[in-house]
Amino acid sequence: MHYYLISLPSFLCGKLIPEICRSMLNRSFCFLLIIVLLSNTSLSQSIIDTSSISKIGFKSLFASETYNPKKSYFSQLSPKAVPFVQEYIRKQGKELEKMKQWGRPYFDVYDRILPQYGVPVELKYLSVIESHLQSGLRSWAGAVGPWQLMDYEAKKYGLRVGNGVDERMDYYKSTHAAAKLLRELYDQFGDWLLVVAAYNGGAGRVKQAIRLSNSRDFWDLQFFLKEETRTHVKKFIGTHYIFEGGGGETTMTSAELKDFKANTIIANNALLNDTSLAIVPVTGRFCSTVVAKGLNINLADFNRLNSGFDKAMANGDSYNLRLPKGKEPLFQSKRNQLLQESINLLLDGK
């Protein structure tokens, strides 16, 4: 298993793997080709029907076992995760925000493969903290590739390693192998944060921590793990938040997701016909909690009018903000102030 913690700042300095500094054109072409091939690959070999995937097992990540996509993601994080997430955003937020753009071809590959094994797509962020999505990375312990697989792990799950060939560096093949390993770990622990811990420090150490703490909650057992492994899990949480700040649909059961989408369609149709609302196009890193407070709007009411607002802002998308008509002039007058306060909250946790 993995006993090596990747230093993310080292990646950001670009000193570890100069061989990956290829042109954007070549990288884009390679992944376009992969995606085309994947689109022609039959999914009949899927090990698990993705419709059978239940709640993803991030119960240690959120304060409540029921994630509500209509509420602010940050407000639902476990209070024990908040301090680390705030500091992680301050240190790594800018670089990871950039990765949302240049990493899309890689994430597209992951999004196609992980659900085939019953693994939620959010686990793609494990590859971010393992390797910063770099295929040529080799750790001092011998782990290689975007998923930092050891040679015995790679061989166990069908990859060729040796004689001048190392399929751990192949994004497509290594993701299939990593997904099998992740699913196997989840079948043991039933919690994805514990899976991340086991992926880094070994399943045996996690089992020992469970036994010593008499708990299967990461926050209870974390101090029975090595500091490196604790930090690895918290890096995953921080990366998960930066990329999924609006909340991921896979934090719901399939039934919850079906109901949510149906209710969203009904609600959106009703809002489109509501003449008491003003539509204000916005871009930038606005935060729902800051905007709602600044306009003296109940946060639940704001989220009801603007579902998906935080996620759209986090993704850098434009958004048609719905406000009571009487609040539009106030928003326009405070627009720059609200944006600055939102950025301060994001970066500094103010």
mmCIF file of C-alpha atoms in Angstrom, residues 5-350:
data_model
loop_
_atom_site.group_PDB
_atom_site.id
_atom_site.type_symbol
_atom_site.label_atom_id
_atom_site.label_comp_id
_atom_site.label_asym_id
_atom_site.label_seq_id
_atom_site.Cartn_x
_atom_site.Cartn_y
_atom_site.Cartn_z
ATOM 1 C CA LEU A 5 2.665 11.486 1.074
ATOM 2 C CA ILE A 6 2.959 13.558 -2.061
ATOM 3 C CA SER A 7 4.006 17.165 -1.447
ATOM 4 C CA LEU A 8 1.475 19.200 -3.402
ATOM 5 C CA PRO A 9 3.561 22.419 -3.334
ATOM 6 C CA SER A 10 6.399 20.477 -4.969
ATOM 7 C CA PHE A 11 4.107 19.634 -7.856
ATOM 8 C CA LEU A 12 2.993 23.214 -8.163
ATOM 9 C CA CYS A 13 6.628 24.281 -8.507
ATOM 10 C CA GLY A 14 6.952 21.786 -11.350
ATOM 11 C CA LYS A 15 10.239 20.316 -10.144
ATOM 12 C CA LEU A 16 9.456 16.638 -9.788
ATOM 13 C CA ILE A 17 8.656 15.457 -13.271
ATOM 14 C CA PRO A 18 9.979 17.590 -16.130
ATOM 15 C CA GLU A 19 9.132 14.814 -18.581
ATOM 16 C CA ILE A 20 5.435 15.616 -18.267
ATOM 17 C CA CYS A 21 5.947 19.206 -19.461
ATOM 18 C CA ARG A 22 4.532 18.481 -22.871
ATOM 19 C CA SER A 23 2.605 20.956 -25.007
ATOM 20 C CA MET A 24 -1.063 21.548 -24.274
ATOM 21 C CA LEU A 25 -1.788 20.574 -27.871
ATOM 22 C CA ASN A 26 -0.266 17.100 -27.445
ATOM 23 C CA ARG A 27 -1.971 16.559 -24.110
ATOM 24 C CA SER A 28 -5.345 17.671 -25.402
ATOM 25 C CA PHE A 29 -4.982 15.463 -28.489
ATOM 26 C CA CYS A 30 -4.067 12.404 -26.425
ATOM 27 C CA PHE A 31 -7.042 12.758 -24.153
ATOM 28 C CA LEU A 32 -9.404 13.570 -26.965
ATOM 29 C CA LEU A 33 -8.349 10.261 -28.499
ATOM 30 C CA ILE A 34 -8.871 8.438 -25.174
ATOM 31 C CA ILE A 35 -12.329 9.917 -24.734
ATOM 32 C CA VAL A 36 -13.299 8.974 -28.291
ATOM 33 C CA LEU A 37 -12.138 5.403 -27.659
ATOM 34 C CA LEU A 38 -14.001 5.273 -24.365
ATOM 35 C CA SER A 39 -17.194 6.461 -26.006
ATOM 36 C CA ASN A 40 -17.022 3.436 -28.290
ATOM 37 C CA THR A 41 -16.299 0.997 -25.479
ATOM 38 C CA SER A 42 -19.189 -1.157 -24.376
ATOM 39 C CA LEU A 43 -20.189 -0.666 -20.774
ATOM 40 C CA SER A 44 -21.511 -4.193 -20.676
ATOM 41 C CA GLN A 45 -18.383 -5.121 -18.706
ATOM 42 C CA SER A 46 -19.358 -2.836 -15.833
ATOM 43 C CA ILE A 47 -18.882 -4.700 -12.599
ATOM 44 C CA ILE A 48 -21.650 -2.844 -10.747
ATOM 45 C CA ASP A 49 -24.752 -1.222 -12.174
ATOM 46 C CA THR A 50 -24.313 2.463 -11.332
ATOM 47 C CA SER A 51 -28.015 2.748 -10.537
ATOM 48 C CA SER A 52 -27.388 0.451 -7.555
ATOM 49 C CA ILE A 53 -24.904 2.811 -5.931
ATOM 50 C CA SER A 54 -26.393 3.933 -2.626
ATOM 51 C CA LYS A 55 -25.267 6.742 -0.345
ATOM 52 C CA ILE A 56 -21.598 7.162 -1.079
ATOM 53 C CA GLY A 57 -20.410 6.658 2.477
ATOM 54 C CA PHE A 58 -19.072 10.115 3.187
ATOM 55 C CA LYS A 59 -20.892 10.167 6.525
ATOM 56 C CA SER A 60 -17.744 11.333 8.307
ATOM 57 C CA LEU A 61 -17.419 14.252 5.905
ATOM 58 C CA PHE A 62 -20.684 16.002 6.701
ATOM 59 C CA ALA A 63 -22.180 17.080 10.021
ATOM 60 C CA SER A 64 -25.397 15.200 9.203
ATOM 61 C CA GLU A 65 -25.751 11.826 7.511
ATOM 62 C CA THR A 66 -28.221 13.415 5.096
ATOM 63 C CA TYR A 67 -26.583 15.840 2.678
ATOM 64 C CA ASN A 68 -28.950 18.604 1.481
ATOM 65 C CA PRO A 69 -27.924 19.950 -1.949
ATOM 66 C CA LYS A 70 -30.099 23.025 -1.428
ATOM 67 C CA LYS A 71 -27.992 24.181 1.506
ATOM 68 C CA SER A 72 -24.519 25.685 1.514
ATOM 69 C CA TYR A 73 -21.945 22.907 1.204
ATOM 70 C CA PHE A 74 -19.576 24.591 3.651
ATOM 71 C CA SER A 75 -22.273 24.928 6.308
ATOM 72 C CA GLN A 76 -22.826 21.156 6.190
ATOM 73 C CA LEU A 77 -19.201 20.102 6.575
ATOM 74 C CA SER A 78 -18.289 18.341 9.771
ATOM 75 C CA PRO A 79 -17.126 21.079 12.177
ATOM 76 C CA LYS A 80 -14.001 18.976 12.683
ATOM 77 C CA ALA A 81 -13.128 19.401 8.994
ATOM 78 C CA VAL A 82 -13.709 23.153 8.725
ATOM 79 C CA PRO A 83 -10.388 24.494 10.153
ATOM 80 C CA PHE A 84 -8.256 22.282 7.894
ATOM 81 C CA VAL A 85 -10.407 23.063 4.853
ATOM 82 C CA GLN A 86 -10.085 26.793 5.454
ATOM 83 C CA GLU A 87 -6.301 26.570 5.711
ATOM 84 C CA TYR A 88 -6.085 24.251 2.702
ATOM 85 C CA ILE A 89 -8.117 26.685 0.591
ATOM 86 C CA ARG A 90 -5.779 29.498 1.614
ATOM 87 C CA LYS A 91 -2.682 27.527 0.601
ATOM 88 C CA GLN A 92 -3.827 25.474 -2.388
ATOM 89 C CA GLY A 93 -7.103 27.001 -3.558
ATOM 90 C CA LYS A 94 -5.766 29.069 -6.447
ATOM 91 C CA GLU A 95 -3.813 26.220 -8.045
ATOM 92 C CA LEU A 96 -6.650 23.731 -7.627
ATOM 93 C CA GLU A 97 -9.121 26.215 -9.109
ATOM 94 C CA LYS A 98 -6.870 26.314 -12.200
ATOM 95 C CA MET A 99 -6.879 22.519 -12.301
ATOM 96 C CA LYS A 100 -10.649 22.596 -12.792
ATOM 97 C CA GLN A 101 -9.905 23.800 -16.307
ATOM 98 C CA TRP A 102 -6.720 22.030 -17.397
ATOM 99 C CA GLY A 103 -7.652 18.806 -15.604
ATOM 100 C CA ARG A 104 -11.000 18.311 -17.341
ATOM 101 C CA PRO A 105 -9.753 15.711 -19.872
ATOM 102 C CA TYR A 106 -8.365 13.625 -17.012
ATOM 103 C CA PHE A 107 -11.515 13.982 -14.925
ATOM 104 C CA ASP A 108 -13.631 13.017 -17.941
ATOM 105 C CA VAL A 109 -11.754 9.716 -18.091
ATOM 106 C CA TYR A 110 -12.195 9.164 -14.347
ATOM 107 C CA ASP A 111 -15.893 10.057 -14.479
ATOM 108 C CA ARG A 112 -16.481 7.344 -17.075
ATOM 109 C CA ILE A 113 -14.601 4.598 -15.264
ATOM 110 C CA LEU A 114 -15.118 4.959 -11.494
ATOM 111 C CA PRO A 115 -18.935 4.475 -11.472
ATOM 112 C CA GLN A 116 -18.514 1.175 -13.295
ATOM 113 C CA TYR A 117 -17.123 -0.232 -10.057
ATOM 114 C CA GLY A 118 -19.549 1.436 -7.684
ATOM 115 C CA VAL A 119 -17.017 4.136 -6.811
ATOM 116 C CA PRO A 120 -18.351 7.718 -6.572
ATOM 117 C CA VAL A 121 -16.774 10.145 -9.012
ATOM 118 C CA GLU A 122 -15.564 12.307 -6.112
ATOM 119 C CA LEU A 123 -12.828 9.716 -5.573
ATOM 120 C CA LYS A 124 -11.124 11.187 -8.634
ATOM 121 C CA TYR A 125 -9.779 13.811 -6.226
ATOM 122 C CA LEU A 126 -7.671 11.096 -4.632
ATOM 123 C CA SER A 127 -5.613 11.138 -7.827
ATOM 124 C CA VAL A 128 -5.170 14.892 -7.364
ATOM 125 C CA ILE A 129 -3.569 14.530 -3.941
ATOM 126 C CA GLU A 130 -1.679 11.384 -4.912
ATOM 127 C CA SER A 131 0.002 12.745 -8.033
ATOM 128 C CA HIS A 132 -1.447 16.110 -9.085
ATOM 129 C CA LEU A 133 -2.727 14.109 -12.106
ATOM 130 C CA GLN A 134 0.809 13.400 -13.329
ATOM 131 C CA SER A 135 1.385 10.086 -15.084
ATOM 132 C CA GLY A 136 5.172 9.946 -14.778
ATOM 133 C CA LEU A 137 5.474 10.456 -11.044
ATOM 134 C CA ARG A 138 7.431 7.839 -9.080
ATOM 135 C CA SER A 139 7.583 7.971 -5.265
ATOM 136 C CA TRP A 140 10.568 6.951 -3.174
ATOM 137 C CA ALA A 141 8.590 3.837 -2.174
ATOM 138 C CA GLY A 142 8.098 2.805 -5.797
ATOM 139 C CA ALA A 143 4.491 3.901 -6.339
ATOM 140 C CA VAL A 144 3.958 5.092 -9.913
ATOM 141 C CA GLY A 145 1.422 6.925 -12.029
ATOM 142 C CA PRO A 146 -1.577 9.173 -11.516
ATOM 143 C CA TRP A 147 -2.977 6.801 -8.871
ATOM 144 C CA GLN A 148 0.430 6.003 -7.292
ATOM 145 C CA LEU A 149 -0.014 2.252 -7.441
ATOM 146 C CA MET A 150 2.624 -0.111 -6.073
ATOM 147 C CA ASP A 151 3.841 -2.777 -8.474
ATOM 148 C CA TYR A 152 2.195 -5.644 -6.561
ATOM 149 C CA GLU A 153 -1.112 -3.765 -6.516
ATOM 150 C CA ALA A 154 -0.906 -3.096 -10.244
ATOM 151 C CA LYS A 155 -0.202 -6.753 -11.031
ATOM 152 C CA LYS A 156 -2.989 -7.915 -8.725
ATOM 153 C CA TYR A 157 -5.489 -5.901 -10.750
ATOM 154 C CA GLY A 158 -4.207 -6.885 -14.164
ATOM 155 C CA LEU A 159 -1.659 -4.236 -15.127
ATOM 156 C CA ARG A 160 1.616 -5.091 -16.815
ATOM 157 C CA VAL A 161 4.725 -3.908 -14.968
ATOM 158 C CA GLY A 162 8.246 -4.822 -16.058
ATOM 159 C CA ASN A 163 10.252 -5.544 -19.199
ATOM 160 C CA GLY A 164 10.096 -1.923 -20.255
ATOM 161 C CA VAL A 165 6.321 -1.684 -19.751
ATOM 162 C CA ASP A 166 4.552 0.074 -16.883
ATOM 163 C CA GLU A 167 0.801 0.367 -17.320
ATOM 164 C CA ARG A 168 0.522 2.268 -14.047
ATOM 165 C CA MET A 169 1.342 5.317 -16.169
ATOM 166 C CA ASP A 170 -1.636 4.685 -18.454
ATOM 167 C CA TYR A 171 -4.547 6.835 -17.266
ATOM 168 C CA TYR A 172 -7.231 4.542 -18.631
ATOM 169 C CA LYS A 173 -5.802 1.222 -17.426
ATOM 170 C CA SER A 174 -4.531 2.499 -14.081
ATOM 171 C CA THR A 175 -7.919 4.035 -13.280
ATOM 172 C CA HIS A 176 -9.598 0.657 -13.786
ATOM 173 C CA ALA A 177 -7.056 -0.897 -11.417
ATOM 174 C CA ALA A 178 -7.406 1.880 -8.829
ATOM 175 C CA ALA A 179 -11.201 1.628 -8.978
ATOM 176 C CA LYS A 180 -11.034 -2.096 -8.231
ATOM 177 C CA LEU A 181 -8.758 -1.427 -5.271
ATOM 178 C CA LEU A 182 -10.979 1.395 -3.972
ATOM 179 C CA ARG A 183 -14.089 -0.746 -4.212
ATOM 180 C CA GLU A 184 -12.379 -3.602 -2.406
ATOM 181 C CA LEU A 185 -11.393 -1.235 0.415
ATOM 182 C CA TYR A 186 -14.914 0.177 0.618
ATOM 183 C CA ASP A 187 -16.323 -3.320 0.962
ATOM 184 C CA GLN A 188 -14.093 -3.664 4.035
ATOM 185 C CA PHE A 189 -14.712 -0.288 5.685
ATOM 186 C CA GLY A 190 -17.989 1.137 4.343
ATOM 187 C CA ASP A 191 -16.737 4.737 4.543
ATOM 188 C CA TRP A 192 -14.846 6.546 1.787
ATOM 189 C CA LEU A 193 -12.738 8.604 4.185
ATOM 190 C CA LEU A 194 -11.491 5.351 5.691
ATOM 191 C CA VAL A 195 -10.859 4.102 2.155
ATOM 192 C CA VAL A 196 -8.635 7.138 1.514
ATOM 193 C CA ALA A 197 -6.822 6.413 4.785
ATOM 194 C CA ALA A 198 -6.325 2.750 3.832
ATOM 195 C CA TYR A 199 -5.195 3.694 0.325
ATOM 196 C CA ASN A 200 -2.424 5.774 1.872
ATOM 197 C CA GLY A 201 -1.461 3.892 5.012
ATOM 198 C CA GLY A 202 -2.682 0.357 4.432
ATOM 199 C CA ALA A 203 -5.861 -1.496 5.344
ATOM 200 C CA GLY A 204 -4.150 -3.150 8.303
ATOM 201 C CA ARG A 205 -3.397 0.167 9.980
ATOM 202 C CA VAL A 206 -6.986 1.337 9.545
ATOM 203 C CA LYS A 207 -8.296 -1.907 11.055
ATOM 204 C CA GLN A 208 -5.935 -1.417 13.989
ATOM 205 C CA ALA A 209 -7.161 2.185 14.451
ATOM 206 C CA ILE A 210 -10.780 0.990 14.430
ATOM 207 C CA ARG A 211 -9.975 -1.610 17.069
ATOM 208 C CA LEU A 212 -8.034 0.785 19.312
ATOM 209 C CA SER A 213 -10.581 3.613 19.064
ATOM 210 C CA ASN A 214 -13.628 1.333 19.117
ATOM 211 C CA SER A 215 -15.055 3.523 16.352
ATOM 212 C CA ARG A 216 -15.422 3.546 12.579
ATOM 213 C CA ASP A 217 -15.689 7.341 12.444
ATOM 214 C CA PHE A 218 -12.572 8.931 10.948
ATOM 215 C CA TRP A 219 -12.616 11.808 13.449
ATOM 216 C CA ASP A 220 -12.580 9.393 16.359
ATOM 217 C CA LEU A 221 -9.920 7.037 15.067
ATOM 218 C CA GLN A 222 -7.643 9.517 13.245
ATOM 219 C CA PHE A 223 -5.161 9.837 16.107
ATOM 220 C CA PHE A 224 -4.504 6.106 15.965
ATOM 221 C CA LEU A 225 -3.269 6.606 12.397
ATOM 222 C CA LYS A 226 0.070 8.024 11.295
ATOM 223 C CA GLU A 227 0.106 11.803 10.941
ATOM 224 C CA GLU A 228 0.896 11.368 7.238
ATOM 225 C CA THR A 229 -2.293 9.370 6.737
ATOM 226 C CA ARG A 230 -4.432 11.780 8.774
ATOM 227 C CA THR A 231 -3.149 14.651 6.652
ATOM 228 C CA HIS A 232 -3.752 12.693 3.458
ATOM 229 C CA VAL A 233 -7.425 12.255 4.344
ATOM 230 C CA LYS A 234 -7.774 15.928 5.231
ATOM 231 C CA LYS A 235 -6.156 16.930 1.935
ATOM 232 C CA PHE A 236 -8.778 14.828 0.211
ATOM 233 C CA ILE A 237 -11.506 16.628 2.164
ATOM 234 C CA GLY A 238 -10.049 20.021 1.249
ATOM 235 C CA THR A 239 -9.726 19.105 -2.423
ATOM 236 C CA HIS A 240 -13.233 17.631 -2.375
ATOM 237 C CA TYR A 241 -14.560 20.925 -1.022
ATOM 238 C CA ILE A 242 -12.721 23.117 -3.543
ATOM 239 C CA PHE A 243 -14.032 21.058 -6.466
ATOM 240 C CA GLU A 244 -17.475 20.240 -5.070
ATOM 241 C CA GLY A 245 -18.259 23.420 -3.147
ATOM 242 C CA GLY A 246 -21.827 23.347 -4.382
ATOM 243 C CA GLY A 247 -22.208 19.723 -3.367
ATOM 244 C CA GLY A 248 -22.098 16.628 -5.542
ATOM 245 C CA GLU A 249 -25.144 14.723 -6.707
ATOM 246 C CA THR A 250 -23.472 11.494 -5.636
ATOM 247 C CA THR A 251 -23.899 12.541 -2.017
ATOM 248 C CA MET A 252 -27.506 11.378 -2.429
ATOM 249 C CA THR A 253 -29.002 7.941 -2.827
ATOM 250 C CA SER A 254 -30.356 7.062 -6.270
ATOM 251 C CA ALA A 255 -33.897 7.596 -4.967
ATOM 252 C CA GLU A 256 -32.953 10.980 -3.464
ATOM 253 C CA LEU A 257 -31.273 11.969 -6.710
ATOM 254 C CA LYS A 258 -34.365 11.051 -8.745
ATOM 255 C CA ASP A 259 -36.633 13.038 -6.431
ATOM 256 C CA PHE A 260 -34.243 15.968 -6.356
ATOM 257 C CA LYS A 261 -34.083 16.229 -10.143
ATOM 258 C CA ALA A 262 -37.860 15.945 -10.486
ATOM 259 C CA ASN A 263 -38.456 18.563 -7.816
ATOM 260 C CA THR A 264 -35.827 20.829 -9.344
ATOM 261 C CA ILE A 265 -37.603 20.788 -12.709
ATOM 262 C CA ILE A 266 -40.945 21.604 -11.083
ATOM 263 C CA ALA A 267 -39.431 24.324 -8.911
ATOM 264 C CA ASN A 268 -37.527 25.913 -11.787
ATOM 265 C CA ASN A 269 -40.656 26.043 -13.951
ATOM 266 C CA ALA A 270 -42.529 27.771 -11.129
ATOM 267 C CA LEU A 271 -39.718 30.270 -10.621
ATOM 268 C CA LEU A 272 -39.579 31.122 -14.316
ATOM 269 C CA ASN A 273 -43.187 32.256 -14.115
ATOM 270 C CA ASP A 274 -42.815 34.188 -10.854
ATOM 271 C CA THR A 275 -43.220 37.885 -11.765
ATOM 272 C CA SER A 276 -42.158 39.009 -8.270
ATOM 273 C CA LEU A 277 -38.554 37.984 -8.988
ATOM 274 C CA ALA A 278 -35.770 39.866 -10.750
ATOM 275 C CA ILE A 279 -33.126 37.997 -12.775
ATOM 276 C CA VAL A 280 -29.572 39.313 -12.375
ATOM 277 C CA PRO A 281 -26.749 37.649 -14.383
ATOM 278 C CA VAL A 282 -23.636 37.232 -12.206
ATOM 279 C CA THR A 283 -20.136 35.815 -12.485
ATOM 280 C CA GLY A 284 -17.361 35.618 -9.922
ATOM 281 C CA ARG A 285 -16.747 33.812 -6.638
ATOM 282 C CA PHE A 286 -19.868 34.959 -4.853
ATOM 283 C CA CYS A 287 -20.926 32.898 -1.825
ATOM 284 C CA SER A 288 -24.583 32.263 -1.035
ATOM 285 C CA THR A 289 -24.168 32.886 2.689
ATOM 286 C CA VAL A 290 -22.551 36.285 2.102
ATOM 287 C CA VAL A 291 -25.095 37.404 -0.512
ATOM 288 C CA ALA A 292 -28.070 36.280 1.536
ATOM 289 C CA LYS A 293 -26.799 37.991 4.671
ATOM 290 C CA GLY A 294 -25.849 41.175 2.812
ATOM 291 C CA LEU A 295 -29.318 41.439 1.284
ATOM 292 C CA ASN A 296 -31.075 40.397 4.504
ATOM 293 C CA ILE A 297 -32.624 37.335 2.852
ATOM 294 C CA ASN A 298 -33.184 34.119 4.768
ATOM 295 C CA LEU A 299 -30.521 31.667 3.562
ATOM 296 C CA ALA A 300 -33.044 28.859 3.059
ATOM 297 C CA ASP A 301 -35.172 31.173 0.899
ATOM 298 C CA PHE A 302 -32.109 32.277 -1.072
ATOM 299 C CA ASN A 303 -31.093 28.658 -1.741
ATOM 300 C CA ARG A 304 -34.648 27.769 -2.749
ATOM 301 C CA LEU A 305 -34.582 30.534 -5.355
ATOM 302 C CA ASN A 306 -31.027 29.799 -6.463
ATOM 303 C CA SER A 307 -30.294 26.077 -6.284
ATOM 304 C CA GLY A 308 -26.806 25.261 -7.535
ATOM 305 C CA PHE A 309 -25.603 28.848 -7.044
ATOM 306 C CA ASP A 310 -22.458 27.996 -5.047
ATOM 307 C CA LYS A 311 -21.459 25.225 -7.423
ATOM 308 C CA ALA A 312 -21.875 27.443 -10.486
ATOM 309 C CA MET A 313 -19.741 30.122 -8.847
ATOM 310 C CA ALA A 314 -17.106 27.563 -7.843
ATOM 311 C CA ASN A 315 -16.944 26.281 -11.429
ATOM 312 C CA GLY A 316 -16.499 29.794 -12.809
ATOM 313 C CA ASP A 317 -19.833 29.674 -14.625
ATOM 314 C CA SER A 318 -22.263 32.529 -15.102
ATOM 315 C CA TYR A 319 -25.531 32.326 -13.173
ATOM 316 C CA ASN A 320 -28.934 33.971 -13.427
ATOM 317 C CA LEU A 321 -29.407 35.078 -9.841
ATOM 318 C CA ARG A 322 -33.055 35.229 -8.736
ATOM 319 C CA LEU A 323 -33.898 37.944 -6.218
ATOM 320 C CA PRO A 324 -37.090 39.550 -4.959
ATOM 321 C CA LYS A 325 -37.472 42.638 -7.136
ATOM 322 C CA GLY A 326 -37.132 44.920 -4.118
ATOM 323 C CA LYS A 327 -33.675 43.461 -3.419
ATOM 324 C CA GLU A 328 -32.214 44.014 -6.886
ATOM 325 C CA PRO A 329 -31.188 47.688 -6.356
ATOM 326 C CA LEU A 330 -29.537 46.771 -3.050
ATOM 327 C CA PHE A 331 -27.597 43.949 -4.685
ATOM 328 C CA GLN A 332 -26.396 46.220 -7.486
ATOM 329 C CA SER A 333 -25.241 48.860 -5.013
ATOM 330 C CA LYS A 334 -23.384 46.294 -2.868
ATOM 331 C CA ARG A 335 -22.246 44.009 -5.672
ATOM 332 C CA ASN A 336 -18.490 44.655 -5.419
ATOM 333 C CA GLN A 337 -18.603 44.621 -1.630
ATOM 334 C CA LEU A 338 -20.417 41.267 -1.567
ATOM 335 C CA LEU A 339 -17.945 39.788 -4.038
ATOM 336 C CA GLN A 340 -14.987 40.870 -1.937
ATOM 337 C CA GLU A 341 -16.550 39.526 1.253
ATOM 338 C CA SER A 342 -17.248 36.225 -0.509
ATOM 339 C CA ILE A 343 -13.618 35.920 -1.617
ATOM 340 C CA ASN A 344 -12.420 36.739 1.892
ATOM 341 C CA LEU A 345 -14.650 34.013 3.302
ATOM 342 C CA LEU A 346 -13.377 31.510 0.741
ATOM 343 C CA LEU A 347 -9.700 32.229 1.219
ATOM 344 C CA ASP A 348 -9.454 33.208 4.863
ATOM 345 C CA GLY A 349 -12.519 31.718 6.512
ATOM 346 C CA LYS A 350 -13.654 35.118 7.748
#
